[in-house]
mmCIF file of C-alpha atoms in Angstrom:
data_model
loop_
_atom_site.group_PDB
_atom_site.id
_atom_site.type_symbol
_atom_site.label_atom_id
_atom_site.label_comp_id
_atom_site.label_asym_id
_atom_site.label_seq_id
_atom_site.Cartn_x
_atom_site.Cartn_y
_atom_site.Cartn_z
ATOM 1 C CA UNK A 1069 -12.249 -0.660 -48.486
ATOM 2 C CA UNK A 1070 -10.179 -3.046 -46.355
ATOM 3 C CA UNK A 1071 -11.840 -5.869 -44.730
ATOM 4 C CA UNK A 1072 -11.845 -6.244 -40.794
ATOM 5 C CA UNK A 1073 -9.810 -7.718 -39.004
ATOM 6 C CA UNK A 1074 -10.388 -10.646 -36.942
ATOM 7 C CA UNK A 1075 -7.461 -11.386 -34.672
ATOM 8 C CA UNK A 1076 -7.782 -15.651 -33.470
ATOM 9 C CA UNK A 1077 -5.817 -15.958 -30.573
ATOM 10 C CA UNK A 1078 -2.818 -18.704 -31.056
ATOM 11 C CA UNK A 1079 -3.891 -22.710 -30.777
ATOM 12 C CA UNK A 1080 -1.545 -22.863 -28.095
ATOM 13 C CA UNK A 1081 -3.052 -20.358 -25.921
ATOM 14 C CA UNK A 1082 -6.225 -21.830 -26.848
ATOM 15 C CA UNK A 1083 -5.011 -25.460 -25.692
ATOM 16 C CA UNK A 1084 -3.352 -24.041 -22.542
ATOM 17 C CA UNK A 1085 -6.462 -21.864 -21.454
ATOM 18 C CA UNK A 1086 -9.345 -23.171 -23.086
ATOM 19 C CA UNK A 1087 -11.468 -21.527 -20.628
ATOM 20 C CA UNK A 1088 -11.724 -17.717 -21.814
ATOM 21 C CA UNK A 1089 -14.836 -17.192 -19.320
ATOM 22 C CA UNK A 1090 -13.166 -18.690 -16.550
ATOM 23 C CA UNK A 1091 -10.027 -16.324 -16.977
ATOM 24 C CA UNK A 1092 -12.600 -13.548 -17.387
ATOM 25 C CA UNK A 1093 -14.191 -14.176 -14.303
ATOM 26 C CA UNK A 1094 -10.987 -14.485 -12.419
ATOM 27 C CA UNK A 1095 -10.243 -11.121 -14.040
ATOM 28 C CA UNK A 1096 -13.347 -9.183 -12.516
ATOM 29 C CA UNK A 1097 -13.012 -10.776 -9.158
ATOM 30 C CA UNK A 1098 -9.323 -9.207 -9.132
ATOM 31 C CA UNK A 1099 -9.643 -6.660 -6.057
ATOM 32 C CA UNK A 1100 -8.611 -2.977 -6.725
ATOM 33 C CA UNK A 1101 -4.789 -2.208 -5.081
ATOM 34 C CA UNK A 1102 -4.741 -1.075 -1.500
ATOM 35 C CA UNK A 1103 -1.993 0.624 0.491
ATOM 36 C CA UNK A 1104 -1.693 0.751 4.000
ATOM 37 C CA UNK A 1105 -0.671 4.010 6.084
ATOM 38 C CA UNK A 1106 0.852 2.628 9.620
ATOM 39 C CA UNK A 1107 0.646 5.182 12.251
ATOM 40 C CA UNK A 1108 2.125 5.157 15.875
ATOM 41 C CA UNK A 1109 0.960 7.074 18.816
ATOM 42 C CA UNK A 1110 4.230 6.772 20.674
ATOM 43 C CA UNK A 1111 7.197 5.879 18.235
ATOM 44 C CA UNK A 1112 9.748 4.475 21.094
ATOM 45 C CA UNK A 1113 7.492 1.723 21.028
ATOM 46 C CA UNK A 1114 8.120 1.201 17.235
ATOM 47 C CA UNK A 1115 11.889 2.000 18.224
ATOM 48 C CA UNK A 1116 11.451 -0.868 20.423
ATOM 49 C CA UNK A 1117 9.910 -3.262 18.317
ATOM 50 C CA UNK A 1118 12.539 -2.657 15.239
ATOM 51 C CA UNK A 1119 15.089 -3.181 18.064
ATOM 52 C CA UNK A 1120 13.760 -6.158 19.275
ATOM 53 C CA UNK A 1121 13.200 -7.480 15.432
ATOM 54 C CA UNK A 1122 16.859 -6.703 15.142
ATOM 55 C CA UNK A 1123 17.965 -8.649 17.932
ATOM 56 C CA UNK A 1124 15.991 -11.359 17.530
ATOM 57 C CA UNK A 1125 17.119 -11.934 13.805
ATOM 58 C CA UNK A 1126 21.126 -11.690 14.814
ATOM 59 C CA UNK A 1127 20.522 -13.648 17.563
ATOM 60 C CA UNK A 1128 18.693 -16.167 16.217
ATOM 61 C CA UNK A 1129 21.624 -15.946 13.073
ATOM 62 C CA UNK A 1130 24.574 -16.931 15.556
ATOM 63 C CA UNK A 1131 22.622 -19.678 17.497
ATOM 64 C CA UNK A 1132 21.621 -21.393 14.077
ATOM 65 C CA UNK A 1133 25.573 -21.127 12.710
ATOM 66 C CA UNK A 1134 26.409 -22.893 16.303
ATOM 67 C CA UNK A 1135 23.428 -25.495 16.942
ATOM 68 C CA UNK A 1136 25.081 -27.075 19.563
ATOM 69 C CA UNK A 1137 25.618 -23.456 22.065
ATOM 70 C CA UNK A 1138 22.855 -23.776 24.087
ATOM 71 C CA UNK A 1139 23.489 -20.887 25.744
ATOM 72 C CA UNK A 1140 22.718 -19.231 21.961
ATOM 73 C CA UNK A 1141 20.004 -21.280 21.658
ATOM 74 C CA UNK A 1142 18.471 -20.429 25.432
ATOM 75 C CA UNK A 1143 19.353 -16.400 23.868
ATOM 76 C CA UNK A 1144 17.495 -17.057 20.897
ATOM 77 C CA UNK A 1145 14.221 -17.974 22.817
ATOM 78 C CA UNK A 1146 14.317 -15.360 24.797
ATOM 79 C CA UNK A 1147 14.922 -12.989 22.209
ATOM 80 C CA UNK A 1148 11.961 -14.571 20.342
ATOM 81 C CA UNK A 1149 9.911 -13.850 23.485
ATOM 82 C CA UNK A 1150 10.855 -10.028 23.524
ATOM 83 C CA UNK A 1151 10.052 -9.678 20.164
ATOM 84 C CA UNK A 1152 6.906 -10.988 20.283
ATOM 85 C CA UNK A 1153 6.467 -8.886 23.731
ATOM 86 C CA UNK A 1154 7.508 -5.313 21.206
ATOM 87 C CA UNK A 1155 5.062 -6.993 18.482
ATOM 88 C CA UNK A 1156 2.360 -6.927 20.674
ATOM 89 C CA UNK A 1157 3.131 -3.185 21.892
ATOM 90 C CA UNK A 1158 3.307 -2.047 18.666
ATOM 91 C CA UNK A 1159 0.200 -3.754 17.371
ATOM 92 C CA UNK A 1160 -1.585 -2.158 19.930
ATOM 93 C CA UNK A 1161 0.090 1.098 19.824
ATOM 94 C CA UNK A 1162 -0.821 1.150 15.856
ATOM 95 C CA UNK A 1163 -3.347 3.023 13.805
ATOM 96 C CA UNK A 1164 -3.265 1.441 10.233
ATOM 97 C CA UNK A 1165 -5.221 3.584 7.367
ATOM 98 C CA UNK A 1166 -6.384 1.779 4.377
ATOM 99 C CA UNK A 1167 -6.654 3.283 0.712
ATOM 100 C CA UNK A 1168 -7.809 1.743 -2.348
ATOM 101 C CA UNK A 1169 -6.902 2.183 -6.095
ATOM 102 C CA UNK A 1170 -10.663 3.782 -7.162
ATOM 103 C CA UNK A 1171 -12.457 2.150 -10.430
ATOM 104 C CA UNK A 1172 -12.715 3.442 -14.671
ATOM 105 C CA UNK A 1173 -12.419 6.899 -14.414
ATOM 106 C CA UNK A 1174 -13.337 7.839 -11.093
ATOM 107 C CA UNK A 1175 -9.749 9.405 -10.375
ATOM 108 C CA UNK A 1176 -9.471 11.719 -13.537
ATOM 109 C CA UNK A 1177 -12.839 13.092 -12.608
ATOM 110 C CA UNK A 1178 -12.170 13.730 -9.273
ATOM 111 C CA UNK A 1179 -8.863 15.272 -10.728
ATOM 112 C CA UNK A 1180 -11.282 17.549 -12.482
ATOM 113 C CA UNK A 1181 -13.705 18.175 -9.847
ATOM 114 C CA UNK A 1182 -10.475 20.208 -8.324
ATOM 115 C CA UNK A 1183 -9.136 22.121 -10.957
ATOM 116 C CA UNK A 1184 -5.728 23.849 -9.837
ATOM 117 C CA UNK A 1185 -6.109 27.301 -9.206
ATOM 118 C CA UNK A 1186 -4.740 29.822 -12.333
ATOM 119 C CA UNK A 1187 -1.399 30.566 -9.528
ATOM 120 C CA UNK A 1188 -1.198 26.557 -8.953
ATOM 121 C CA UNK A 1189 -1.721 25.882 -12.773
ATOM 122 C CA UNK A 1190 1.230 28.423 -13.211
ATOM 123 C CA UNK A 1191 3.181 25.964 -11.026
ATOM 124 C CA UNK A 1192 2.128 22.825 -12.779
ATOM 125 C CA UNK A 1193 -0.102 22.022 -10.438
ATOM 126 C CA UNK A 1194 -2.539 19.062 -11.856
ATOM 127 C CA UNK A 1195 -4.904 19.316 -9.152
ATOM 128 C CA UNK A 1196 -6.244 22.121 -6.605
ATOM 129 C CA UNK A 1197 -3.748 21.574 -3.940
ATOM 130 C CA UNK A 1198 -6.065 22.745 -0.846
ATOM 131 C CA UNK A 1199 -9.108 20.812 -1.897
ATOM 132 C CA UNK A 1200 -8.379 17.534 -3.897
ATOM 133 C CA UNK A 1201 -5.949 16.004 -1.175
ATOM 134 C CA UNK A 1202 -8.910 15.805 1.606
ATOM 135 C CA UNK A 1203 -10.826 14.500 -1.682
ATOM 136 C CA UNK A 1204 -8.829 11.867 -2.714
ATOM 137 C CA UNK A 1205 -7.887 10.349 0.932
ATOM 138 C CA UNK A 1206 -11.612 10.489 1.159
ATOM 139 C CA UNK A 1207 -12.726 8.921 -2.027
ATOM 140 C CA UNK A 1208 -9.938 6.073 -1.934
ATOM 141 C CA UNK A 1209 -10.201 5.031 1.698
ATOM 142 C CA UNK A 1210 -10.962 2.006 2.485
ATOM 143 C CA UNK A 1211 -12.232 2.840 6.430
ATOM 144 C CA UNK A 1212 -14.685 5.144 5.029
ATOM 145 C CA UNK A 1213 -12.608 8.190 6.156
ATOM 146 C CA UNK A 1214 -15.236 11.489 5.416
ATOM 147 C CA UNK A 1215 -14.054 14.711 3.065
ATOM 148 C CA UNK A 1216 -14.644 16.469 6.337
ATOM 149 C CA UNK A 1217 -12.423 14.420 8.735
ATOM 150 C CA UNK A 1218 -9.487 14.190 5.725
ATOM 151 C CA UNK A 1219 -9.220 18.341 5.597
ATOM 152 C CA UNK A 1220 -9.244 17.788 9.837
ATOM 153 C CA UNK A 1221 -6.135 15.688 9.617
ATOM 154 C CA UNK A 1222 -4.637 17.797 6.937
ATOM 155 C CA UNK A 1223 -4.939 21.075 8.928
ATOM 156 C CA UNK A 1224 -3.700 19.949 11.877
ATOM 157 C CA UNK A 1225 -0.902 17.234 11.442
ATOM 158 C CA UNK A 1226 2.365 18.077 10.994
ATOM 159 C CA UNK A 1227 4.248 18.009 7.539
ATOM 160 C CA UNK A 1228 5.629 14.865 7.266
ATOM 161 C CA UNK A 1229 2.222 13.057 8.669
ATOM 162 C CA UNK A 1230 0.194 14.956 5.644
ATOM 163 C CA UNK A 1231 2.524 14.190 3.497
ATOM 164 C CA UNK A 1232 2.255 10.681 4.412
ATOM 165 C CA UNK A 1233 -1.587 10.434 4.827
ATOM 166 C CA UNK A 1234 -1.866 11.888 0.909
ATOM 167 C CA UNK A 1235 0.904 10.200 -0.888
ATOM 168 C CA UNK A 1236 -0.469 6.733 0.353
ATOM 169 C CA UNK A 1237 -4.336 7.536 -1.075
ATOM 170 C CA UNK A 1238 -1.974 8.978 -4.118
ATOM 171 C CA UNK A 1239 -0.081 5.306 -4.234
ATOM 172 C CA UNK A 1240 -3.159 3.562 -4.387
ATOM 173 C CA UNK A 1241 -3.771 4.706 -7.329
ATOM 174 C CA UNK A 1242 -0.803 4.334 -8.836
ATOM 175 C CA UNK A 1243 0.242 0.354 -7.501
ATOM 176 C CA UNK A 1244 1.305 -1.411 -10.634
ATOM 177 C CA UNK A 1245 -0.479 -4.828 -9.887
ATOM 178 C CA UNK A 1246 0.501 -6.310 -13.891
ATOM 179 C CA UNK A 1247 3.786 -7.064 -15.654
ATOM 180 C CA UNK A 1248 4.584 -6.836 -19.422
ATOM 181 C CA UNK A 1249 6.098 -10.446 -19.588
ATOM 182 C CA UNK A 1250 9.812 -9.330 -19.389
ATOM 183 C CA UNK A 1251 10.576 -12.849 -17.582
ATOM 184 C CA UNK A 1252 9.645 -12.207 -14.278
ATOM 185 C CA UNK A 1253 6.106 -13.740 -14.609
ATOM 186 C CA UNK A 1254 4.763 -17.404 -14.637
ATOM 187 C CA UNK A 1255 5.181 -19.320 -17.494
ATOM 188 C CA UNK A 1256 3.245 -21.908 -18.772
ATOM 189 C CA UNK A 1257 4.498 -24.981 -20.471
#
């Protein structure tokens, strides 16, 4: 019979983050992922504003390598002003859906509450795909979108907007929010 095992974390992680309640409180405050879904009533005027973005950015590019043009600089401004003209448009114009990663275990039961049919299973099919999309956009958003008004949108949008509404409540549960310490974190010294 072995005896247990009692891992101590190291002294210096001890020294550097004395606090383990502190760090576990930070922890459970963390808010769940979200994903946005942007959608536009009238997409020239998102044309419009990615034009304008455009133009403002080169613009503002040549007037900065040539401080002294104030003809570039007068260009810039105005630019500036047409962009923020478009932003405005396209703020208004602008529908944004919200979807959130959901707690534990919620998403494998909801996988489960929508078993695939036997001909979807035979595709590999994880899910029932007529039922658990209007689910999940309804269990993960954010705007308190119903089951009912999810199937709505998924009847009667076109392809690439259903595609679109689902893969985004789908993302949300799959946003990587953590990092295995391959260098790109923080580091403490």
């Amino acid at each position: 019979m072995s005896a247990a095992v009692h891992n101590e974390p190291p002294a210096s992680a001890v020294a550097a983050d004395a606090h383990w309640s502190v760090k576990m409180a930070r922890l459970r405050a963390r808010r769940a992922a979200e994903v946005p879904l942007y959608l536009w009533q009238t997409p020239e005027i998102r044309d419009r504003f990615e034009e304008a973005l455009r133009e403002a950015k080169n613009i503002r590019q040549l007037a900065d390598a040539d401080p002294g043009n104030s003809t570039l600089a007068q260009e810039a401004k105005q630019a500036e002003s047409a962009l923020e003209e478009a932003r405005a448009a396209y703020k208004e114009d602008c529908e944004v859906l919200t979807f959130r990663a959901l707690p534990g275990d919620t998403f494998t039961d909801l996988v489960k509450q929508h078993p695939p049919t036997e001909e979807q299973a035979e595709t590999g099919a994880d899910w029932n795909e007529d039922t658990f999309p209007a689910a999940l956009i309804s269990a993960a958003s954010v705007d308190g979108m119903t089951e009912e008004d999810a199937a709505e949108l998924l009847t009667t949008w076109g392809m690439a907007d259903r595609v679109d509404l689902f893969q985004a409540a789908l993302a949300a549960q799959n946003a990587k929010r953590s990092d295995w310490g391959k260098g790109s974190g923080p580091t403490r010294s």
